[in-house]
Coordinates of C-alpha atoms in Angstrom, one line a residue:
Chain A
M1 CA 20.0 28.2 -29.1
I2 CA 18.3 27.2 -25.9
K3 CA 19.2 23.6 -26.7
N4 CA 22.9 24.5 -27.1
F5 CA 22.8 26.4 -23.8
L6 CA 21.2 23.5 -21.9
Y7 CA 23.6 20.9 -23.5
S8 CA 26.8 22.8 -22.6
Q9 CA 29.1 21.3 -20.1
K10 CA 28.8 24.4 -18.0
V11 CA 25.1 24.3 -17.6
A12 CA 24.5 20.5 -17.4
P13 CA 25.6 20.1 -13.8
Y14 CA 23.1 22.7 -12.7
V15 CA 20.4 20.8 -14.5
F16 CA 21.4 17.6 -12.8
V17 CA 21.3 19.1 -9.3
L18 CA 18.3 21.3 -9.9
P19 CA 15.8 18.8 -8.3
F20 CA 17.8 18.9 -5.1
V21 CA 18.0 22.7 -5.1
L22 CA 14.2 22.9 -5.6
V23 CA 13.4 20.4 -2.9
F24 CA 15.9 22.1 -0.6
I25 CA 14.4 25.5 -1.0
I26 CA 10.7 24.6 -1.1
F27 CA 10.7 21.9 1.6
W28 CA 13.5 22.8 3.9
V29 CA 14.7 26.4 3.7
Y30 CA 11.2 27.8 3.3
P31 CA 9.6 25.8 6.1
L32 CA 12.6 26.4 8.4
L33 CA 12.4 30.2 7.8
S34 CA 8.6 30.2 8.1
S35 CA 8.9 28.1 11.3
F36 CA 11.2 30.8 12.6
G37 CA 8.9 33.5 11.5
M38 CA 5.8 31.7 12.9
S39 CA 7.4 31.4 16.3
F40 CA 7.1 35.2 16.6
Q41 CA 3.5 35.2 15.6
K42 CA 0.1 34.1 16.6
V43 CA -0.9 31.6 13.9
T44 CA -4.2 29.7 13.4
L45 CA -4.7 27.7 10.3
G46 CA -7.0 29.6 7.8
Q47 CA -6.7 32.9 9.7
E48 CA -4.4 35.9 9.3
A49 CA -1.3 35.7 11.5
S50 CA -0.3 38.5 13.8
F51 CA 3.1 39.5 15.0
I52 CA 3.5 39.2 18.7
G53 CA 7.3 39.5 19.2
A54 CA 8.9 37.0 21.6
D55 CA 5.7 36.3 23.5
N56 CA 5.7 32.6 22.5
Y57 CA 9.2 32.2 23.9
T58 CA 8.4 34.0 27.1
K59 CA 5.3 31.9 27.6
L60 CA 7.3 28.8 26.8
M61 CA 9.9 29.6 29.5
G62 CA 7.1 29.6 32.1
D63 CA 5.3 26.5 30.7
T64 CA 5.8 23.6 33.2
I65 CA 4.3 21.1 30.7
F66 CA 6.9 22.1 28.2
F67 CA 9.6 21.5 30.7
K68 CA 8.1 18.1 31.5
A69 CA 8.3 17.3 27.8
V70 CA 11.9 18.4 27.6
R71 CA 12.9 16.4 30.7
N72 CA 11.1 13.3 29.2
S73 CA 12.9 13.6 25.9
A74 CA 16.3 14.2 27.5
V75 CA 15.9 11.3 29.9
Y76 CA 14.8 9.1 27.0
M77 CA 17.8 10.2 24.9
I78 CA 20.3 9.6 27.7
L79 CA 18.8 6.1 28.5
T80 CA 18.9 5.1 24.9
L81 CA 22.5 6.3 24.6
L82 CA 23.5 4.3 27.7
I83 CA 22.0 1.2 26.4
L84 CA 22.2 1.4 22.6
I85 CA 25.9 2.2 22.3
P86 CA 27.9 0.0 24.7
F87 CA 25.8 -3.1 24.4
P88 CA 25.6 -3.2 20.6
M89 CA 29.4 -2.5 20.5
L90 CA 30.1 -5.4 22.9
F91 CA 27.8 -7.7 21.0
A92 CA 29.4 -6.8 17.7
V93 CA 32.8 -7.6 19.1
L94 CA 31.6 -10.9 20.5
I95 CA 29.7 -12.0 17.4
N96 CA 32.7 -11.1 15.3
S97 CA 35.1 -13.3 17.2
K98 CA 36.4 -16.4 15.5
A99 CA 34.8 -18.6 18.2
M100 CA 31.3 -17.7 17.0
W101 CA 28.9 -20.2 15.7
G102 CA 25.9 -19.2 13.5
R103 CA 27.1 -15.6 13.1
E104 CA 24.9 -14.9 10.0
F105 CA 21.8 -16.3 11.7
F106 CA 22.2 -14.2 14.8
K107 CA 23.0 -11.1 12.7
S108 CA 19.7 -11.4 10.8
S109 CA 17.5 -12.3 13.7
F110 CA 18.8 -9.3 15.6
F111 CA 17.9 -7.2 12.7
F112 CA 14.3 -8.4 12.4
P113 CA 12.7 -5.9 14.8
A114 CA 14.0 -3.0 12.7
L115 CA 11.7 -4.2 9.9
T116 CA 8.6 -3.5 11.9
S117 CA 6.9 -0.1 11.8
V118 CA 6.6 1.9 15.0
V119 CA 2.9 1.4 14.8
V120 CA 3.1 -2.3 14.8
A121 CA 6.0 -2.6 17.3
G122 CA 4.4 0.0 19.6
T123 CA 1.1 -1.9 19.6
I124 CA 2.9 -5.2 20.5
F125 CA 4.8 -3.6 23.3
R126 CA 1.8 -1.8 24.6
L127 CA 0.0 -5.1 25.0
M128 CA 3.1 -6.9 26.3
F129 CA 3.4 -4.3 29.0
G130 CA -0.3 -4.4 29.7
E131 CA -1.5 -4.1 33.3
M132 CA -3.4 -7.4 33.4
E133 CA -2.0 -10.2 35.4
G134 CA -1.9 -12.4 32.2
S135 CA 0.0 -10.0 29.9
L136 CA 3.5 -11.1 29.0
I137 CA 5.7 -9.0 31.3
N138 CA 3.4 -9.3 34.3
S139 CA 3.1 -13.0 33.9
L140 CA 6.9 -13.3 33.8
L141 CA 7.1 -11.2 36.9
G142 CA 4.4 -13.4 38.5
V143 CA 6.7 -16.3 38.2
F144 CA 9.0 -14.5 40.7
G145 CA 6.1 -13.7 42.9
V146 CA 5.9 -10.0 41.9
E147 CA 2.4 -8.4 41.9
P148 CA 1.1 -7.2 38.5
V149 CA 2.6 -3.8 37.6
K150 CA 0.6 -1.0 35.9
F151 CA 3.5 -0.2 33.6
L152 CA 2.0 2.6 31.6
K153 CA 0.5 4.4 34.6
G154 CA 3.8 5.2 36.3
Q155 CA 6.7 7.4 35.2
T156 CA 9.5 5.0 35.8
T157 CA 7.7 1.9 34.7
G158 CA 6.4 3.7 31.6
F159 CA 9.9 4.6 30.7
V160 CA 11.0 1.0 31.1
A161 CA 8.4 0.1 28.4
L162 CA 9.6 3.0 26.2
V163 CA 13.3 2.1 26.5
A164 CA 12.6 -1.6 26.0
L165 CA 10.8 -0.8 22.8
A166 CA 13.7 1.4 21.5
S167 CA 16.3 -1.2 22.5
W168 CA 14.4 -4.0 20.9
R169 CA 14.1 -2.1 17.6
W170 CA 17.6 -0.6 17.4
M171 CA 19.9 -3.1 19.1
G172 CA 20.4 -5.1 15.8
V173 CA 20.9 -2.0 13.6
N174 CA 23.5 -0.4 15.9
M175 CA 25.2 -3.8 16.1
L176 CA 25.4 -3.8 12.3
Y177 CA 27.0 -0.4 12.4
F178 CA 29.6 -1.5 14.8
L179 CA 30.2 -4.7 12.8
Y180 CA 30.8 -2.6 9.8
G181 CA 33.3 -0.5 11.7
L182 CA 35.1 -3.6 13.0
K183 CA 35.6 -4.7 9.4
N184 CA 37.9 -1.7 8.9
I185 CA 40.2 -2.7 11.7
P186 CA 43.1 -4.7 10.3
D187 CA 43.7 -8.1 12.0
D188 CA 47.4 -7.3 12.2
Y189 CA 46.8 -4.9 15.1
Y190 CA 45.3 -7.6 17.2
E191 CA 48.0 -10.1 16.3
A192 CA 50.7 -7.7 17.1
A193 CA 49.0 -6.8 20.5
S194 CA 48.7 -10.5 21.3
I195 CA 52.4 -11.1 20.6
D196 CA 53.2 -8.2 23.0
G197 CA 51.1 -10.0 25.6
A198 CA 48.0 -7.8 25.7
S199 CA 45.0 -9.4 27.3
A200 CA 41.6 -9.6 25.5
F201 CA 40.3 -6.8 27.7
Q202 CA 43.4 -4.7 26.9
R203 CA 42.9 -5.3 23.2
F204 CA 39.3 -4.3 23.5
T205 CA 40.0 -1.0 25.3
R206 CA 43.3 -0.1 23.5
I207 CA 42.5 -1.2 19.9
T208 CA 38.8 -1.8 19.4
I209 CA 37.3 1.2 21.2
P210 CA 39.7 3.8 19.8
L211 CA 39.5 2.5 16.2
L212 CA 35.7 2.2 16.4
K213 CA 35.5 5.9 17.2
P214 CA 34.2 7.1 13.8
T215 CA 31.4 4.6 14.0
T216 CA 30.7 5.5 17.6
I217 CA 30.4 9.1 16.7
Y218 CA 28.1 8.3 13.9
V219 CA 25.8 6.2 16.1
L220 CA 26.0 8.8 18.9
T221 CA 25.0 11.6 16.5
I222 CA 22.0 9.8 15.0
S223 CA 20.9 8.5 18.5
I224 CA 20.9 12.0 20.0
Y225 CA 18.8 13.2 17.1
A226 CA 16.4 10.2 17.3
G227 CA 16.2 10.4 21.1
L228 CA 15.3 14.0 21.2
A229 CA 12.8 13.8 18.3
M230 CA 11.0 10.7 19.6
F231 CA 7.3 10.9 19.4
I232 CA 5.4 8.1 17.7
E233 CA 6.8 5.4 20.1
S234 CA 5.2 7.3 23.0
M235 CA 2.0 7.9 20.9
M236 CA 1.7 4.2 20.3
L237 CA 2.4 3.0 23.8
W238 CA -0.2 5.4 25.3
N239 CA -2.6 5.1 22.4
G240 CA -2.6 8.8 21.7
N241 CA -0.7 11.9 22.7
N242 CA -2.2 12.1 26.2
S243 CA -0.5 9.9 28.8
P244 CA -1.5 10.1 32.5
K245 CA 0.2 13.2 34.0
N246 CA 2.1 13.5 30.7
I247 CA 4.6 10.8 31.8
G248 CA 5.1 10.0 28.1
L249 CA 5.0 13.5 26.6
T250 CA 8.0 14.4 24.5
I251 CA 9.1 17.7 22.9
V252 CA 7.7 16.7 19.4
G253 CA 4.6 15.4 21.2
Y254 CA 4.1 18.8 22.7
L255 CA 4.8 20.5 19.3
Y256 CA 2.1 18.2 17.8
R257 CA -0.3 18.9 20.7
Q258 CA 0.0 22.6 20.4
G259 CA 0.2 22.8 16.6
I260 CA -2.2 20.2 15.3
E261 CA -4.5 19.3 18.2
K262 CA -4.9 22.9 19.6
N263 CA -4.2 24.7 16.3
N264 CA -1.8 27.0 18.1
L265 CA 0.8 27.0 15.3
G266 CA 2.9 29.9 16.4
Y267 CA 3.5 28.5 19.9
A268 CA 4.2 25.1 18.4
A269 CA 6.8 26.6 16.0
A270 CA 8.6 28.1 19.0
V271 CA 8.7 24.6 20.5
G272 CA 10.2 23.4 17.3
I273 CA 12.9 26.1 17.2
V274 CA 13.9 25.3 20.8
L275 CA 14.2 21.6 19.8
L276 CA 16.3 22.6 16.8
I277 CA 18.6 24.6 19.1
I278 CA 18.9 21.9 21.7
T279 CA 19.7 19.2 19.0
M280 CA 22.2 21.4 17.3
V281 CA 24.0 22.5 20.5
I282 CA 24.3 19.0 21.8
N283 CA 25.4 17.5 18.5
L284 CA 27.9 20.2 17.7
T285 CA 29.3 20.1 21.2
Q286 CA 29.6 16.4 20.9
L287 CA 31.3 16.6 17.5
A288 CA 33.7 19.4 18.7
L289 CA 34.6 17.4 21.8
S290 CA 35.4 14.3 19.9
G291 CA 37.5 16.3 17.5
M292 CA 39.4 17.9 20.3
F293 CA 40.2 14.5 21.9
K294 CA 41.5 13.4 18.5
K295 CA 44.0 16.3 18.5
E296 CA 45.2 15.5 22.0
E297 CA 46.0 11.9 21.0
E298 CA 48.1 13.0 18.1
Chain B
M1 CA 36.9 -30.1 27.0
N2 CA 39.4 -27.4 26.2
T3 CA 38.8 -23.7 26.9
G4 CA 38.3 -23.0 23.2
T5 CA 35.3 -25.2 22.9
L6 CA 33.9 -24.0 26.2
R7 CA 34.2 -20.4 25.0
K8 CA 32.3 -21.3 21.8
I9 CA 29.5 -22.9 23.8
L10 CA 29.2 -20.0 26.2
L11 CA 29.2 -17.5 23.4
F12 CA 26.6 -19.5 21.5
A13 CA 24.4 -19.9 24.6
F14 CA 24.6 -16.2 25.4
F15 CA 23.6 -15.2 21.9
S16 CA 20.8 -17.8 21.8
V17 CA 19.2 -16.4 24.9
L18 CA 19.5 -12.9 23.5
C19 CA 18.0 -14.1 20.2
L20 CA 15.1 -15.7 22.0
L21 CA 14.4 -12.4 23.9
I22 CA 14.4 -10.6 20.6
L23 CA 12.1 -13.0 18.9
V24 CA 9.6 -13.2 21.8
P25 CA 7.4 -10.3 20.6
F26 CA 7.2 -11.9 17.2
Y27 CA 6.1 -15.1 18.7
A28 CA 3.6 -13.4 20.9
V29 CA 2.0 -11.5 18.0
T30 CA 2.0 -14.6 15.8
I31 CA 0.1 -16.7 18.3
A32 CA -2.2 -13.8 19.2
S33 CA -3.2 -13.6 15.6
F34 CA -4.8 -17.0 16.0
K35 CA -6.7 -16.1 19.2
P36 CA -9.9 -14.1 19.5
G37 CA -9.6 -10.4 20.1
E38 CA -11.5 -10.8 23.4
D39 CA -8.7 -12.9 24.7
L40 CA -6.3 -10.0 24.3
I41 CA -8.6 -7.7 26.2
R42 CA -9.1 -10.2 29.0
Y43 CA -5.6 -11.7 29.3
G44 CA -3.3 -9.3 27.5
L45 CA -0.6 -10.4 25.0
N46 CA 1.1 -13.5 26.3
L47 CA 3.0 -16.6 25.3
R48 CA 0.3 -19.1 26.2
F49 CA 0.1 -21.6 23.4
D50 CA -3.4 -23.1 23.8
L51 CA -4.6 -24.9 20.6
S52 CA -8.2 -25.1 21.9
A53 CA -8.4 -21.3 22.0
M54 CA -6.8 -20.9 18.6
S55 CA -8.4 -20.7 15.2
F56 CA -8.0 -19.2 11.7
D57 CA -11.0 -17.0 12.4
N58 CA -9.0 -13.8 12.3
F59 CA -7.3 -14.8 9.0
V60 CA -10.7 -15.6 7.5
F61 CA -11.9 -12.2 8.7
L62 CA -8.8 -10.5 7.3
F63 CA -9.3 -12.0 3.8
T64 CA -13.1 -12.0 3.6
G65 CA -14.4 -9.6 6.2
E66 CA -15.7 -6.2 5.5
H67 CA -13.0 -3.7 6.3
A68 CA -10.5 -1.5 4.4
Y69 CA -7.4 -3.4 5.3
F70 CA -6.5 -4.4 1.7
T71 CA -7.2 -0.9 0.5
W72 CA -4.6 0.3 2.9
F73 CA -2.3 -2.5 2.0
F74 CA -2.4 -1.7 -1.7
N75 CA -2.2 2.0 -1.0
S76 CA 1.0 1.3 0.9
L77 CA 2.4 -0.9 -1.8
L78 CA 1.6 1.7 -4.5
L79 CA 3.0 4.6 -2.5
T80 CA 6.1 2.7 -1.6
A81 CA 6.7 1.7 -5.2
V82 CA 6.2 5.2 -6.6
Q83 CA 8.2 6.8 -3.8
V84 CA 11.1 4.3 -4.3
V85 CA 11.3 4.7 -8.1
L86 CA 11.1 8.5 -8.0
T87 CA 13.5 9.0 -5.1
L88 CA 16.1 6.7 -6.7
L89 CA 15.9 8.3 -10.1
V90 CA 16.0 11.9 -8.8
S91 CA 18.6 11.2 -6.2
A92 CA 20.9 9.3 -8.6
T93 CA 20.6 12.2 -11.1
V94 CA 21.6 14.7 -8.4
A95 CA 24.4 12.5 -7.2
Y96 CA 25.7 12.3 -10.7
G97 CA 25.7 16.1 -11.0
F98 CA 27.8 16.3 -7.8
S99 CA 30.3 13.6 -8.8
A100 CA 30.9 14.1 -12.5
Y101 CA 31.3 17.9 -12.6
E102 CA 33.2 20.8 -11.0
F103 CA 31.0 23.8 -10.9
R104 CA 30.5 27.0 -8.9
G105 CA 28.6 26.5 -5.7
K106 CA 29.1 22.7 -5.7
N107 CA 30.6 22.5 -2.2
L108 CA 28.1 24.9 -0.7
L109 CA 25.3 22.8 -2.2
F110 CA 26.8 19.6 -0.9
V111 CA 27.0 21.1 2.6
C112 CA 23.2 21.6 2.2
V113 CA 22.8 17.9 1.6
L114 CA 24.7 17.2 4.8
L115 CA 22.6 19.8 6.6
I116 CA 19.4 18.1 5.7
M117 CA 20.7 15.0 7.4
M118 CA 21.3 16.9 10.6
V119 CA 18.0 18.9 11.0
P120 CA 15.3 16.9 12.7
F121 CA 12.5 16.6 10.1
E122 CA 10.0 16.8 13.0
I123 CA 10.5 20.6 13.4
L124 CA 9.5 21.1 9.8
L125 CA 6.2 19.3 10.3
L126 CA 4.1 22.4 11.1
P127 CA 5.4 24.7 8.3
L128 CA 5.1 21.8 5.9
Y129 CA 1.6 21.2 7.1
T130 CA 0.6 24.9 6.5
L131 CA 2.5 24.8 3.2
T132 CA 0.7 21.7 2.1
F133 CA -2.6 23.3 3.2
N134 CA -1.9 26.5 1.2
M135 CA -0.8 24.5 -1.9
G136 CA -4.1 22.6 -1.8
L137 CA -2.2 19.3 -1.5
M138 CA -3.9 18.0 1.7
N139 CA -5.0 14.4 1.4
S140 CA -2.8 13.8 -1.6
Y141 CA 0.1 11.5 -2.1
S142 CA 2.1 14.2 -3.8
A143 CA 2.4 15.9 -0.4
I144 CA 3.9 12.7 1.0
I145 CA 6.2 12.0 -2.0
L146 CA 7.6 15.4 -2.9
P147 CA 9.5 16.5 0.3
G148 CA 11.5 13.3 0.2
V149 CA 12.2 13.0 -3.5
A150 CA 15.8 14.2 -3.3
G151 CA 16.7 12.1 -0.3
A152 CA 19.9 13.3 1.4
A153 CA 21.1 9.9 2.5
T154 CA 20.4 8.4 -0.9
I155 CA 22.2 11.2 -2.7
F156 CA 25.1 10.7 -0.3
F157 CA 25.3 7.0 -1.0
F158 CA 25.1 7.3 -4.8
R159 CA 27.8 9.9 -4.8
Q160 CA 30.1 7.5 -2.9
Y161 CA 29.3 4.8 -5.4
L162 CA 29.9 7.1 -8.4
R163 CA 33.4 7.9 -7.1
G164 CA 34.4 4.3 -8.1
I165 CA 33.3 4.9 -11.8
P166 CA 36.2 6.1 -14.0
K167 CA 35.9 9.6 -15.4
E168 CA 37.3 8.2 -18.7
M169 CA 33.9 6.7 -19.4
I170 CA 32.4 10.2 -19.5
A171 CA 35.2 11.5 -21.6
A172 CA 34.8 8.6 -24.1
G173 CA 31.1 9.3 -24.4
R174 CA 31.9 12.9 -25.2
V175 CA 34.4 11.8 -27.9
D176 CA 31.6 9.7 -29.4
G177 CA 29.5 12.9 -29.6
A178 CA 26.9 12.0 -27.0
N179 CA 25.5 15.0 -25.1
E180 CA 25.8 15.3 -21.3
Y181 CA 22.4 13.8 -20.6
A182 CA 22.8 10.9 -23.0
I183 CA 26.1 10.1 -21.3
Y184 CA 24.3 9.9 -18.0
A185 CA 21.3 8.0 -19.2
R186 CA 23.0 5.5 -21.5
L187 CA 26.5 5.1 -20.0
I188 CA 26.4 5.8 -16.3
L189 CA 22.9 4.8 -15.2
P190 CA 23.4 1.2 -16.3
V191 CA 26.7 0.9 -14.4
M192 CA 24.9 2.3 -11.3
K193 CA 22.4 -0.6 -11.2
P194 CA 24.1 -2.6 -8.4
S195 CA 23.9 0.4 -6.1
F196 CA 20.1 0.7 -6.7
A197 CA 19.2 -2.5 -4.8
A198 CA 20.5 -1.3 -1.4
M199 CA 18.9 2.1 -1.7
A200 CA 15.6 0.7 -3.0
I201 CA 15.4 -1.4 0.1
L202 CA 16.3 1.4 2.5
N203 CA 13.8 3.8 0.9
G204 CA 11.2 1.1 0.5
M205 CA 11.5 0.1 4.2
N206 CA 11.2 3.7 5.3
S207 CA 8.3 4.4 3.0
W208 CA 6.4 1.2 4.0
N209 CA 6.7 2.1 7.6
N210 CA 6.4 5.8 7.3
F211 CA 3.8 7.2 9.7
L212 CA 3.7 10.7 11.1
W213 CA 3.8 12.8 8.0
P214 CA 1.3 10.7 6.0
F215 CA -0.9 10.6 9.2
M216 CA -1.0 14.4 9.3
V217 CA -1.7 14.8 5.5
L218 CA -4.2 12.0 4.8
S219 CA -7.7 12.3 6.0
D220 CA -9.6 10.1 3.6
E221 CA -9.9 6.6 4.9
N222 CA -9.6 5.2 1.4
K223 CA -6.3 6.9 1.0
Y224 CA -4.8 5.7 4.3
T225 CA -1.6 3.7 4.2
L226 CA -1.2 0.5 6.3
P227 CA 0.4 2.0 9.5
I228 CA -2.3 4.8 9.6
G229 CA -5.1 2.3 9.0
L230 CA -3.8 0.0 11.7
K231 CA -3.5 3.0 14.1
T232 CA -7.1 4.0 13.5
L233 CA -8.2 0.5 14.7
L234 CA -7.2 1.8 18.2
T235 CA -9.8 4.3 19.3
P236 CA -10.6 5.8 22.7
Y237 CA -13.9 3.9 22.4
G238 CA -12.6 0.4 22.1
N239 CA -10.0 -1.4 20.0
N240 CA -10.6 -3.6 17.1
Y241 CA -8.1 -6.3 18.2
D242 CA -9.4 -9.0 15.8
L243 CA -8.2 -7.1 12.8
L244 CA -5.4 -5.1 14.5
I245 CA -3.3 -8.1 15.5
V246 CA -3.7 -10.2 12.5
G247 CA -3.3 -7.1 10.4
S248 CA 0.0 -6.2 12.2
F249 CA 1.2 -9.7 11.7
F250 CA 0.3 -9.7 8.0
S251 CA 2.0 -6.3 7.5
I252 CA 5.3 -7.6 8.7
L253 CA 5.3 -10.6 6.3
P254 CA 6.1 -8.9 3.0
I255 CA 9.0 -7.0 4.4
L256 CA 10.2 -10.1 6.2
V257 CA 10.1 -12.2 3.0
L258 CA 12.0 -9.5 1.1
F259 CA 14.5 -9.4 3.9
L260 CA 15.2 -13.1 3.9
G261 CA 15.6 -12.9 0.1
F262 CA 17.8 -9.8 -0.2
Q263 CA 19.5 -9.7 3.2
K264 CA 22.8 -8.3 1.8
Y265 CA 21.1 -5.3 0.3
F266 CA 19.2 -4.5 3.5
I267 CA 22.4 -4.5 5.4
D268 CA 24.2 -2.4 2.7
G269 CA 21.4 0.0 2.7
M270 CA 21.2 0.4 6.5
T271 CA 25.0 0.8 6.9
A272 CA 25.2 3.2 3.9
G273 CA 25.0 6.2 6.2
A274 CA 27.9 5.0 8.2
V275 CA 30.2 5.2 5.2
K276 CA 32.7 8.0 5.8
G277 CA 32.4 10.9 3.3

């Protein structure tokens, strides 16, 4: 009887998707709801939680370190967007051109950095941007007569190192995404445009950019997410979650500091909810805007 | 020389420079792994190639010294293998459910798959941490494996792939009297094989390099994975560069070898998310 029930075509699909439903409820819905609940409580691991209303949020709004973290994450996200979208797109177009020698070789070597873990890559960059005269970047600067820079002690220079690390790791991957998008643009379009006398630049702006839009939106969406949620890169560069004057502190870093290091879970949960709201608002706005532009073109 | 050749040379030169820039950190870490750790502390990571200061000492220490490096290495291998096999099997099964049947709630459930891809995992860290604590799963590999076992991106990719498999196959299986699960296991799974490679690599890479969540869950040094172990070599009281650099170098090797052998699958796996739904 039970066997017949489980084997019926009506029930089978539910059996197939059951693992997803379980994982979704246990490891996503429940944590998300409990995060939301925790953000209105005072929670310490191993102790009874107590409801404190919106206190965590009110406190958060007056927390200057939190705002420092938000600013850092936002600046990091914007810088990575400015670098990791136009350049990979341009490189993809160039590498895709018929005049390119050794395309496959360049494609793979650009991809290499993505194979390294953040721990390893972060360590390498920390040492490259070390403050000694002899460390890689400073010795290069020395060639041009520049005094050694204490990269990881300053806000701007620290961000140079952070963004360099991100660019190094993701340039090749984003380039692959754009190459993938380029494959879907028929050659006829370019030929027709050439016959009509369009210059290479015009072909790039009138054909390539608009037709790469789905890929660009995809890369934009994941980059916004990755930029705002960045943490380990900073943790590795500064060898811990405490950078001088919090120059490398990010939103997730602050969540980690409050939740894990200070065992202040309710407050940390509020940080998480704010991050969720920021990410959702930015991404939904971005998706809505790109959809709106689409309608205008039609 | 005509403009066509000039353009080729310029393009090639441009990409060669870019390529050199990208490979510099690899070069630096490679030569550093042959230098004593003190050198790093004194001079920092640099490009100086000085044979007199270089030796195999670090490698000897890596392979014969007293440290937990290879415990971490094999933990990482084991965890990666288990995670890849489980995630692929579970995700493929779920994807089959989504693609082979029409059922109530299907669309809603699939929206949930997409939703997972949009919520930053980081905000779930703390509730997952307390959940793991309350379930008594702290310091266990289950706590690392279970949350990712039905991977959204993997389900998504398999569903795309299954669209290309004719429904007639399923119908034929039913005519032959096979039950729903036998059809999946005997007819469909074998046909899905080619799609497993790309997802195995994507999941394997993520798992091999996974850091934050395992770092929060694991506290026993003998259970550490490689990234966590390497991270612990950096302490506020001084850093063990001898092992750190050679260990970092050695941790890149397996994945690099895999990459060189199975490049196509790496690229398919990485671009899988960009496939339009």
